[in-house]
Structures are given as C-alpha cells and as structure tokens.
C-alpha cells in the first residue's frame, strides 16, 4: 500500500491518492510517503500525507514550501514546536509577510534561547523596524523578560537613537 500511494504521488494522481487515504483498512505508511514526497519536492502530495497523519510540524514545513504562509502559521500553532515556529517565521520574513511573521516571532522572542537568532535573522535582512515593532509588542506581553528590554535598547541605539531616551524613561 505504501508503494502504491507513493507511485500515485509520483505521477501526480492526487485525486486517486485522496481517495486511497480516506478508504479505511489500508496499510500505507503515509508519513513515510510524505517524507519521500517532500524529499523530491512533491509538496502538495507531502501536504496531503502530513495532514492525514496529523504531523503538524512537517505539514507546516510543506505549507511553507508551497508559500501558503497563512495556513502554515495556523498549523504552527497546532504543532507547538519551537523549530516549526522558526521555520515558518523565517520563511514569512523572507517573503515579506511581516504580519504573519510577527505571530511566529512573538512566540520565539519569549524564549531567551531563540530570541537572539530571531532578531539577527530580521536584522541581517535589513528589517530593523519590523523586528522592533514585534519586540515592542512582546515587551507588553505577560511573558516579557529582561533580555527583551536589553535587545530593544540595543536595536534602538543602532537604528532609532532618537527613540532611545523615551524608551529608557518608559521602562
């Protein structure tokens, strides 16, 4: 069954694949098929497989590859996985989907271990204002931590020094 589904995916018979998936009693390893399809850039087929087995992290990655960013963010919420948030966030930044990226970045910024990489990713691509906007939102959340204030002050001192004094007074 696994090889049959994989062969159907390879020849792009996705209607047949969909029928096969919903048919009870098959013994196909859909996750394996999804992994194999993903590996050869058959992202639509991989998306179908990962959705069927409810593998949210892999589904989010497939959606990113298909540039379905809004759905990828939605699935990342289900995945509850930092690596998934990172993949979706960075892809959204790369495609200038900053509103969607901010949803992911907020989840990364509250994790001290992830914060520096997230900020650096935005910074390296010249999106200073976008990351400062996200950090500003994060500072007002209940999960704000001291490192966020330091990073925001650092960004302001580099790119918006005229706002630095107000930031220091406020916080």
Coordinates of N, CA, C and O in Angstrom, one line a residue:
X1 N 0.8 -1.2 0.0 CA 0.0 0.0 0.0 C 0.9 1.3 0.0 O 0.5 2.2 -0.7
X2 N 2.0 1.2 0.8 CA 2.8 2.4 0.8 C 3.4 2.7 -0.5 O 3.4 3.9 -1.0
X3 N 3.9 1.7 -1.2 CA 4.5 1.9 -2.5 C 3.5 2.4 -3.6 O 3.8 3.2 -4.4
X4 N 2.2 1.8 -3.4 CA 1.2 2.3 -4.4 C 0.9 3.7 -4.2 O 0.8 4.5 -5.2
X5 N 0.7 4.2 -2.9 CA 0.5 5.6 -2.7 C 1.6 6.4 -3.2 O 1.4 7.5 -3.8
X6 N 2.8 6.0 -2.9 CA 4.0 6.8 -3.3 C 4.0 6.9 -4.9 O 4.3 7.9 -5.4
X7 N 3.7 5.8 -5.6 CA 3.7 5.8 -7.0 C 2.6 6.7 -7.5 O 2.9 7.5 -8.5
X8 N 1.5 6.7 -6.9 CA 0.4 7.7 -7.3 C 0.8 9.1 -7.1 O 0.5 10.0 -7.9
X9 N 1.5 9.4 -6.0 CA 2.0 10.7 -5.8 C 3.0 11.1 -6.9 O 3.0 12.3 -7.3
X10 N 3.9 10.2 -7.2 CA 5.0 10.5 -8.2 C 4.4 10.8 -9.6 O 5.0 11.6 -10.3
X11 N 3.3 10.2 -9.9 CA 2.7 10.5 -11.2 C 1.6 11.6 -11.1 O 0.8 11.8 -12.0
X12 N 1.5 12.2 -9.9 CA 0.6 13.3 -9.7 C -0.9 13.0 -9.8 O -1.7 13.8 -10.2
X13 N -1.2 11.7 -9.4 CA -2.6 11.3 -9.4 C -3.2 11.5 -8.0 O -3.6 10.6 -7.3
X14 N -3.2 12.8 -7.7 CA -3.6 13.2 -6.3 C -5.0 12.9 -6.0 O -5.4 12.7 -4.8
X15 N -5.9 12.9 -6.9 CA -7.3 12.5 -6.7 C -7.4 11.1 -6.2 O -8.1 10.8 -5.3
X16 N -6.6 10.2 -6.9 CA -6.6 8.8 -6.5 C -6.0 8.7 -5.1 O -6.4 7.8 -4.3
X17 N -4.9 9.5 -4.9 CA -4.3 9.4 -3.6 C -5.3 9.8 -2.5 O -5.4 9.1 -1.4
X18 N -6.0 10.9 -2.7 CA -7.0 11.3 -1.7 C -8.0 10.2 -1.4 O -8.4 10.0 -0.3
X19 N -8.5 9.6 -2.5 CA -9.5 8.5 -2.3 C -8.9 7.4 -1.5 O -9.5 6.8 -0.6
X20 N -7.6 7.0 -1.8 CA -7.0 6.0 -1.1 C -6.8 6.3 0.4 O -7.1 5.4 1.2
X21 N -6.5 7.5 0.7 CA -6.2 7.9 2.1 C -7.5 7.8 2.9 O -7.5 7.3 4.0
X22 N -8.6 8.2 2.3 CA -9.9 8.2 3.1 C -10.5 6.8 3.2 O -11.4 6.6 3.9
X23 N -10.0 5.8 2.4 CA -10.5 4.5 2.4 C -10.0 3.8 3.6 O -8.8 3.7 3.8
X24 N -10.9 3.3 4.5 CA -10.5 2.6 5.7 C -9.8 1.2 5.3 O -10.1 0.6 4.3
X25 N -8.9 0.8 6.2 CA -8.3 -0.6 6.1 C -7.1 -0.6 5.2 O -6.6 -1.7 5.0
X26 N -6.5 0.5 4.8 CA -5.3 0.4 4.1 C -4.1 0.3 5.1 O -4.2 0.7 6.2
X27 N -3.0 -0.1 4.6 CA -1.8 -0.3 5.4 C -0.6 0.6 5.0 O 0.5 0.2 5.2
X28 N -0.9 1.7 4.3 CA 0.1 2.5 3.8 C 0.7 3.3 4.9 O 0.0 3.8 5.8
X29 N 2.0 3.5 4.9 CA 2.8 4.3 5.9 C 2.8 5.7 5.3 O 3.7 6.1 4.5
X30 N 1.7 6.5 5.6 CA 1.6 7.8 4.9 C 2.7 8.8 5.3 O 3.1 9.6 4.5
X31 N 3.2 8.7 6.5 CA 4.2 9.6 6.9 C 5.5 9.3 6.1 O 6.2 10.2 5.7
X32 N 5.8 8.1 5.9 CA 7.0 7.7 5.1 C 6.8 8.2 3.6 O 7.7 8.8 3.1
X33 N 5.6 8.1 3.1 CA 5.3 8.6 1.8 C 5.4 10.1 1.8 O 6.0 10.7 0.8
X34 N 4.9 10.8 2.8 CA 5.1 12.2 2.9 C 6.5 12.7 2.9 O 6.9 13.6 2.3
X35 N 7.3 12.0 3.7 CA 8.8 12.3 3.8 C 9.4 12.1 2.4 O 10.2 13.0 2.0
X36 N 9.1 11.1 1.7 CA 9.7 10.8 0.4 C 9.3 11.8 -0.6 O 10.1 12.3 -1.4
X37 N 8.0 12.2 -0.5 CA 7.5 13.2 -1.4 C 8.1 14.6 -1.2 O 8.5 15.3 -2.1
X38 N 8.3 14.9 0.1 CA 8.9 16.2 0.5 C 10.3 16.2 0.0 O 10.8 17.2 -0.5
X39 N 11.0 15.1 0.1 CA 12.4 15.0 -0.3 C 12.6 15.2 -1.8 O 13.7 15.7 -2.2
X40 N 11.6 14.9 -2.6 CA 11.7 15.2 -4.1 C 10.8 16.3 -4.5 O 10.5 16.5 -5.7
X41 N 10.5 17.2 -3.6 CA 9.8 18.4 -3.8 C 8.4 18.3 -4.4 O 7.9 19.1 -5.1
X42 N 7.7 17.2 -4.0 CA 6.3 17.0 -4.3 C 5.5 17.5 -3.1 O 5.0 16.7 -2.3
X43 N 5.5 18.8 -2.9 CA 5.0 19.4 -1.7 C 3.5 19.2 -1.5 O 3.0 19.1 -0.4
X44 N 2.7 19.2 -2.6 CA 1.3 19.1 -2.5 C 1.0 17.7 -2.0 O 0.1 17.5 -1.1
X45 N 1.7 16.7 -2.5 CA 1.5 15.3 -2.0 C 1.9 15.2 -0.6 O 1.2 14.5 0.2
X46 N 3.1 15.8 -0.3 CA 3.5 15.7 1.1 C 2.5 16.4 2.1 O 2.3 15.8 3.2
X47 N 2.0 17.5 1.6 CA 1.0 18.2 2.4 C -0.2 17.2 2.7 O -0.7 17.2 3.9
X48 N -0.7 16.5 1.7 CA -1.8 15.6 1.9 C -1.4 14.5 2.9 O -2.2 14.2 3.8
X49 N -0.2 14.0 2.8 CA 0.2 12.9 3.7 C 0.3 13.4 5.1 O -0.2 12.7 6.1
X50 N 1.0 14.5 5.3 CA 1.2 15.0 6.7 C -0.1 15.5 7.3 O -0.3 15.3 8.5
X51 N -1.1 16.0 6.5 CA -2.4 16.3 7.1 C -3.1 15.1 7.5 O -3.8 15.0 8.5
X52 N -3.0 14.0 6.7 CA -3.7 12.8 7.0 C -3.2 12.1 8.3 O -4.0 11.6 9.1
X53 N -1.9 12.2 8.6 CA -1.4 11.6 9.8 C -1.3 12.6 10.9 O -0.8 12.3 12.0
X54 N -1.7 13.9 10.7 CA -1.7 14.9 11.7 C -0.3 15.2 12.2 O -0.1 15.4 13.4
X55 N 0.7 15.2 11.3 CA 2.0 15.6 11.7 C 2.2 17.1 11.4 O 2.5 17.5 10.3
X56 N 1.8 17.9 12.4 CA 1.7 19.3 12.2 C 3.1 20.0 11.9 O 3.1 20.9 11.0
X57 N 4.2 19.6 12.6 CA 5.5 20.3 12.2 C 5.8 20.0 10.7 O 6.2 21.0 10.0
X58 N 5.7 18.8 10.2 CA 6.0 18.5 8.8 C 5.0 19.2 7.9 O 5.4 19.7 6.8
X59 N 3.8 19.2 8.3 CA 2.7 19.9 7.5 C 3.1 21.4 7.3 O 3.0 21.9 6.2
X60 N 3.4 22.0 8.4 CA 3.8 23.4 8.4 C 4.9 23.7 7.4 O 4.9 24.6 6.7
X61 N 5.9 22.8 7.5 CA 7.1 23.0 6.6 C 6.7 22.8 5.1 O 7.1 23.6 4.3
X62 N 5.8 21.8 4.9 CA 5.3 21.6 3.5 C 4.5 22.9 3.0 O 4.7 23.3 1.9
X63 N 3.7 23.4 3.9 CA 2.9 24.6 3.6 C 3.9 25.8 3.3 O 3.6 26.6 2.4
X64 N 4.9 25.9 4.0 CA 5.9 27.0 3.7 C 6.5 26.8 2.4 O 6.6 27.8 1.6
X65 N 6.8 25.6 2.0 CA 7.4 25.3 0.7 C 6.4 25.7 -0.4 O 6.8 26.0 -1.5
X66 N 5.1 25.5 -0.1 CA 4.1 25.9 -1.1 C 3.7 27.4 -1.0 O 2.8 27.8 -1.7
X67 N 4.4 28.1 -0.1 CA 4.1 29.5 0.1 C 2.7 29.8 0.6 O 2.1 30.8 0.3
X68 N 2.2 28.9 1.3 CA 0.8 29.0 1.9 C 1.1 29.4 3.4 O 0.9 28.7 4.3
X69 N 1.5 30.7 3.5 CA 2.0 31.2 4.8 C 1.0 31.3 5.9 O 1.2 31.0 7.0
X70 N -0.2 31.8 5.5 CA -1.3 31.9 6.5 C -1.6 30.6 7.1 O -1.8 30.5 8.3
X71 N -1.8 29.6 6.3 CA -2.1 28.3 6.8 C -0.9 27.7 7.6 O -1.1 27.0 8.6
X72 N 0.3 28.0 7.1 CA 1.5 27.5 7.9 C 1.5 28.0 9.3 O 1.8 27.3 10.2
X73 N 1.2 29.3 9.4 CA 1.1 29.9 10.8 C 0.1 29.2 11.6 O 0.3 28.9 12.8
X74 N -1.1 29.0 11.0 CA -2.2 28.3 11.7 C -1.7 26.9 12.2 O -2.0 26.5 13.3
X75 N -1.1 26.2 11.3 CA -0.6 24.8 11.7 C 0.5 24.9 12.7 O 0.6 24.0 13.5
X76 N 1.4 25.9 12.6 CA 2.4 26.0 13.6 C 1.9 26.1 15.0 O 2.5 25.6 16.0
X77 N 0.7 26.8 15.1 CA 0.1 26.9 16.4 C -0.3 25.5 16.9 O -0.2 25.2 18.1
X78 N -0.8 24.6 16.1 CA -1.1 23.2 16.4 C 0.2 22.4 16.8 O 0.1 21.6 17.6
X79 N 1.3 22.7 16.0 CA 2.5 22.0 16.2 C 3.1 22.2 17.6 O 3.7 21.3 18.1
X80 N 3.0 23.4 18.1 CA 3.6 23.8 19.4 C 5.0 23.4 19.5 O 5.5 22.8 20.5
X81 N 5.8 23.8 18.5 CA 7.2 23.3 18.4 C 8.0 24.6 18.0 O 7.7 25.2 17.0
X82 N 9.0 24.8 18.8 CA 9.9 26.0 18.5 C 10.6 25.9 17.1 O 10.6 26.8 16.4
X83 N 11.1 24.7 16.7 CA 11.7 24.6 15.4 C 10.7 24.9 14.3 O 11.0 25.5 13.3
X84 N 9.4 24.5 14.5 CA 8.4 24.8 13.5 C 8.1 26.3 13.4 O 8.0 26.9 12.4
X85 N 8.0 27.0 14.6 CA 7.8 28.4 14.6 C 9.0 29.1 13.9 O 8.7 30.1 13.2
X86 N 10.2 28.6 14.1 CA 11.4 29.3 13.5 C 11.3 29.1 11.9 O 11.5 30.1 11.2
X87 N 11.0 27.9 11.5 CA 10.9 27.7 10.0 C 9.8 28.6 9.4 O 10.1 29.3 8.4
X88 N 8.7 28.7 10.0 CA 7.6 29.5 9.5 C 7.9 31.0 9.6 O 7.7 31.7 8.6
X89 N 8.4 31.4 10.7 CA 8.8 32.8 10.9 C 9.8 33.3 9.8 O 9.6 34.3 9.1
X90 N 10.9 32.5 9.7 CA 11.9 32.9 8.8 C 11.4 32.9 7.3 O 11.8 33.8 6.5
X91 N 10.6 32.0 6.9 CA 10.0 31.9 5.6 C 9.1 33.2 5.4 O 9.2 33.8 4.3
X92 N 8.3 33.5 6.4 CA 7.5 34.7 6.2 C 8.3 36.0 6.1 O 8.0 36.8 5.3
X93 N 9.4 36.1 6.9 CA 10.3 37.2 6.7 C 10.9 37.3 5.3 O 10.9 38.3 4.7
X94 N 11.3 36.1 4.9 CA 12.0 36.1 3.5 C 11.0 36.5 2.4 O 11.4 37.1 1.4
X95 N 9.7 36.3 2.6 CA 8.7 36.7 1.6 C 7.9 37.9 2.0 O 6.9 38.2 1.4
X96 N 8.5 38.7 3.0 CA 7.9 40.0 3.4 C 6.5 39.9 3.9 O 5.7 40.8 3.7
X97 N 6.2 38.8 4.5 CA 4.8 38.6 5.1 C 5.0 38.9 6.6 O 4.9 38.0 7.4
X98 N 5.2 40.2 6.8 CA 5.6 40.6 8.2 C 4.5 40.4 9.2 O 4.8 40.2 10.4
X99 N 3.3 40.6 8.9 CA 2.2 40.4 9.8 C 2.2 38.9 10.3 O 2.1 38.7 11.5
X100 N 2.3 38.0 9.4 CA 2.3 36.6 9.7 C 3.6 36.3 10.5 O 3.6 35.5 11.4
X101 N 4.7 36.8 10.0 CA 6.0 36.6 10.7 C 6.0 37.1 12.1 O 6.5 36.4 13.0
X102 N 5.3 38.2 12.4 CA 5.2 38.7 13.8 C 4.5 37.7 14.7 O 4.9 37.6 15.9
X103 N 3.5 37.0 14.2 CA 2.9 36.0 15.1 C 3.9 34.9 15.5 O 3.9 34.5 16.7
X104 N 4.7 34.5 14.6 CA 5.7 33.5 14.9 C 6.8 34.1 15.7 O 7.3 33.4 16.7
X105 N 7.3 35.3 15.4 CA 8.4 35.9 16.1 C 8.0 36.1 17.6 O 8.9 36.0 18.4
X106 N 6.8 36.5 17.8 CA 6.4 36.7 19.2 C 6.6 35.4 20.0 O 7.0 35.5 21.2
X107 N 6.3 34.3 19.4 CA 6.5 33.0 20.1 C 8.0 32.7 20.3 O 8.3 32.1 21.3
X108 N 8.8 33.1 19.4 CA 10.2 32.9 19.5 C 10.9 33.9 20.5 O 11.8 33.5 21.3
X109 N 10.4 35.1 20.5 CA 11.1 36.1 21.4 C 10.9 35.8 22.9 O 11.8 36.2 23.6
X110 N 9.9 35.2 23.2 CA 9.7 34.9 24.7 C 10.6 33.8 25.2 O 10.7 33.5 26.3
X111 N 11.2 33.1 24.2 CA 12.2 32.0 24.6 C 13.6 32.6 24.5 O 14.0 33.0 23.4
X112 N 14.2 32.8 25.6 CA 15.5 33.5 25.6 C 16.5 32.9 24.6 O 17.3 33.6 24.0
X113 N 16.5 31.6 24.6 CA 17.4 30.9 23.7 C 17.2 31.1 22.2 O 18.1 31.0 21.4
X114 N 16.0 31.5 21.9 CA 15.6 31.7 20.5 C 15.7 33.2 20.1 O 15.7 33.5 18.9
X115 N 15.6 34.0 21.0 CA 15.4 35.5 20.8 C 16.6 36.0 19.9 O 16.3 36.7 18.9
X116 N 17.8 35.8 20.2 CA 18.9 36.4 19.5 C 18.9 36.0 18.0 O 19.1 36.8 17.2
X117 N 18.7 34.7 17.8 CA 18.6 34.2 16.4 C 17.5 34.9 15.6 O 17.7 35.2 14.4
X118 N 16.4 35.0 16.2 CA 15.2 35.6 15.6 C 15.5 37.1 15.2 O 15.3 37.5 14.1
X119 N 16.1 37.8 16.2 CA 16.4 39.2 15.9 C 17.5 39.4 14.9 O 17.4 40.2 14.0
X120 N 18.5 38.5 15.0 CA 19.6 38.5 14.0 C 19.0 38.2 12.6 O 19.5 38.9 11.6
X121 N 18.1 37.3 12.4 CA 17.5 37.0 11.1 C 16.9 38.2 10.5 O 17.1 38.5 9.3
X122 N 16.1 38.9 11.3 CA 15.4 40.1 10.8 C 16.5 41.2 10.4 O 16.5 41.8 9.4
X123 N 17.5 41.4 11.3 CA 18.5 42.4 11.2 C 19.3 42.2 9.9 O 19.6 43.1 9.2
X124 N 19.8 40.9 9.7 CA 20.6 40.6 8.6 C 19.9 40.9 7.2 O 20.6 41.2 6.2
X125 N 18.6 40.9 7.2 CA 17.9 41.2 6.0 C 17.4 42.6 5.9 O 16.6 43.0 5.0
X126 N 17.8 43.4 6.9 CA 17.5 44.9 6.9 C 16.1 45.2 7.4 O 15.7 46.3 7.1
X127 N 15.5 44.4 8.1 CA 14.1 44.6 8.6 C 14.1 45.1 10.0 O 13.5 44.4 10.9
X128 N 14.8 46.2 10.2 CA 15.0 46.7 11.6 C 13.7 47.1 12.2 O 13.4 46.8 13.4
X129 N 12.9 47.9 11.5 CA 11.7 48.4 12.1 C 10.7 47.3 12.4 O 10.0 47.3 13.4
X130 N 10.7 46.3 11.5 CA 9.8 45.2 11.7 C 10.1 44.4 13.0 O 9.1 44.1 13.7
X131 N 11.3 44.2 13.2 CA 11.7 43.4 14.5 C 11.5 44.3 15.7 O 11.1 43.8 16.7
X132 N 11.7 45.6 15.6 CA 11.4 46.5 16.7 C 10.0 46.5 17.0 O 9.6 46.6 18.2
X133 N 9.1 46.5 16.0 CA 7.7 46.5 16.2 C 7.2 45.3 16.9 O 6.4 45.3 17.8
X134 N 7.8 44.1 16.5 CA 7.5 42.9 17.2 C 8.0 42.9 18.6 O 7.2 42.4 19.5
X135 N 9.2 43.3 18.8 CA 9.7 43.4 20.2 C 8.9 44.3 21.1 O 8.7 44.0 22.3
X136 N 8.4 45.4 20.5 CA 7.6 46.3 21.3 C 6.3 45.6 21.7 O 5.9 45.8 22.9
X137 N 5.7 44.8 20.9 CA 4.5 44.0 21.3 C 4.9 43.0 22.3 O 4.2 42.8 23.3
X138 N 6.0 42.4 22.2 CA 6.5 41.4 23.2 C 6.8 42.0 24.5 O 6.5 41.4 25.6
X139 N 7.3 43.2 24.5 CA 7.6 43.9 25.8 C 6.3 44.1 26.6 O 6.3 44.2 27.8
X140 N 5.2 44.2 25.9 CA 3.9 44.5 26.6 C 3.2 43.2 27.0 O 2.0 43.3 27.5
X141 N 3.8 42.1 26.7 CA 3.1 40.8 27.0 C 3.5 40.4 28.4 O 4.5 40.8 29.0
X142 N 2.7 39.4 28.9 CA 3.0 38.9 30.2 C 4.2 38.0 30.3 O 4.7 37.7 31.3
X143 N 4.7 37.6 29.1 CA 5.9 36.7 29.1 C 7.2 37.5 28.8 O 8.2 36.9 28.5
X144 N 7.1 38.8 28.9 CA 8.3 39.6 28.6 C 9.4 39.3 29.7 O 9.1 39.0 30.8
X145 N 10.6 39.3 29.3 CA 11.7 39.1 30.2 C 12.8 40.1 29.9 O 12.8 40.9 29.0
X146 N 13.8 40.2 30.9 CA 14.8 41.3 30.9 C 15.6 41.3 29.6 O 15.9 42.4 29.1
X147 N 15.9 40.2 29.0 CA 16.7 40.2 27.8 C 16.0 40.9 26.6 O 16.7 41.5 25.8
X148 N 14.7 40.9 26.6 CA 13.9 41.6 25.6 C 14.2 43.2 25.7 O 14.4 43.8 24.7
X149 N 14.2 43.7 26.9 CA 14.4 45.1 27.1 C 15.8 45.5 26.6 O 16.0 46.5 26.0
X150 N 16.8 44.6 26.9 CA 18.2 44.8 26.5 C 18.3 44.8 25.0 O 18.9 45.7 24.4
X151 N 17.7 43.9 24.4 CA 17.7 43.8 22.9 C 17.0 45.0 22.2 O 17.5 45.5 21.2
X152 N 15.9 45.4 22.8 CA 15.2 46.5 22.2 C 16.1 47.8 22.4 O 16.2 48.6 21.4
X153 N 16.7 48.0 23.5 CA 17.6 49.1 23.7 C 18.7 49.1 22.7 O 19.1 50.1 22.2
X154 N 19.3 47.9 22.5 CA 20.4 47.7 21.6 C 19.9 48.1 20.1 O 20.6 48.8 19.4
X155 N 18.8 47.6 19.7 CA 18.2 48.0 18.4 C 18.0 49.5 18.2 O 18.3 50.1 17.2
X156 N 17.4 50.0 19.3 CA 17.1 51.5 19.2 C 18.4 52.3 19.1 O 18.5 53.3 18.4
X157 N 19.4 51.9 19.9 CA 20.7 52.6 19.9 C 21.4 52.5 18.5 O 22.1 53.4 18.1
X158 N 21.1 51.4 17.8 CA 21.7 51.3 16.4 C 20.9 51.9 15.3 O 21.5 52.5 14.4
X159 N 19.6 51.9 15.4 CA 18.8 52.3 14.3 C 17.8 53.4 14.5 O 17.3 54.0 13.6
X160 N 17.4 53.6 15.7 CA 16.4 54.7 16.1 C 16.8 55.4 17.3 O 16.1 55.5 18.3
X161 N 18.0 56.0 17.3 CA 18.6 56.6 18.6 C 17.7 57.7 19.1 O 17.7 58.0 20.3
X162 N 16.9 58.3 18.2 CA 16.0 59.4 18.7 C 14.9 58.9 19.6 O 14.4 59.7 20.4
X163 N 14.6 57.6 19.5 CA 13.6 57.0 20.4 C 14.2 56.4 21.7 O 13.5 56.0 22.6
X164 N 15.5 56.4 21.8 CA 16.2 55.7 22.9 C 15.8 56.3 24.2 O 15.5 55.6 25.2
X165 N 15.9 57.6 24.4 CA 15.6 58.3 25.6 C 14.2 58.1 26.1 O 14.0 57.7 27.3
X166 N 13.2 58.1 25.2 CA 11.8 57.8 25.6 C 11.7 56.4 26.1 O 11.0 56.1 27.0
X167 N 12.4 55.5 25.4 CA 12.3 54.0 25.8 C 12.9 53.9 27.2 O 12.3 53.2 28.0
X168 N 14.0 54.5 27.5 CA 14.6 54.4 28.8 C 13.7 55.0 29.9 O 13.5 54.5 31.0
X169 N 13.1 56.1 29.6 CA 12.1 56.7 30.5 C 10.9 55.9 30.8 O 10.5 55.8 31.9
X170 N 10.4 55.3 29.7 CA 9.2 54.5 29.8 C 9.5 53.2 30.6 O 8.6 52.8 31.4
X171 N 10.6 52.6 30.4 CA 10.9 51.3 31.0 C 11.9 51.4 32.2 O 12.2 50.5 32.8

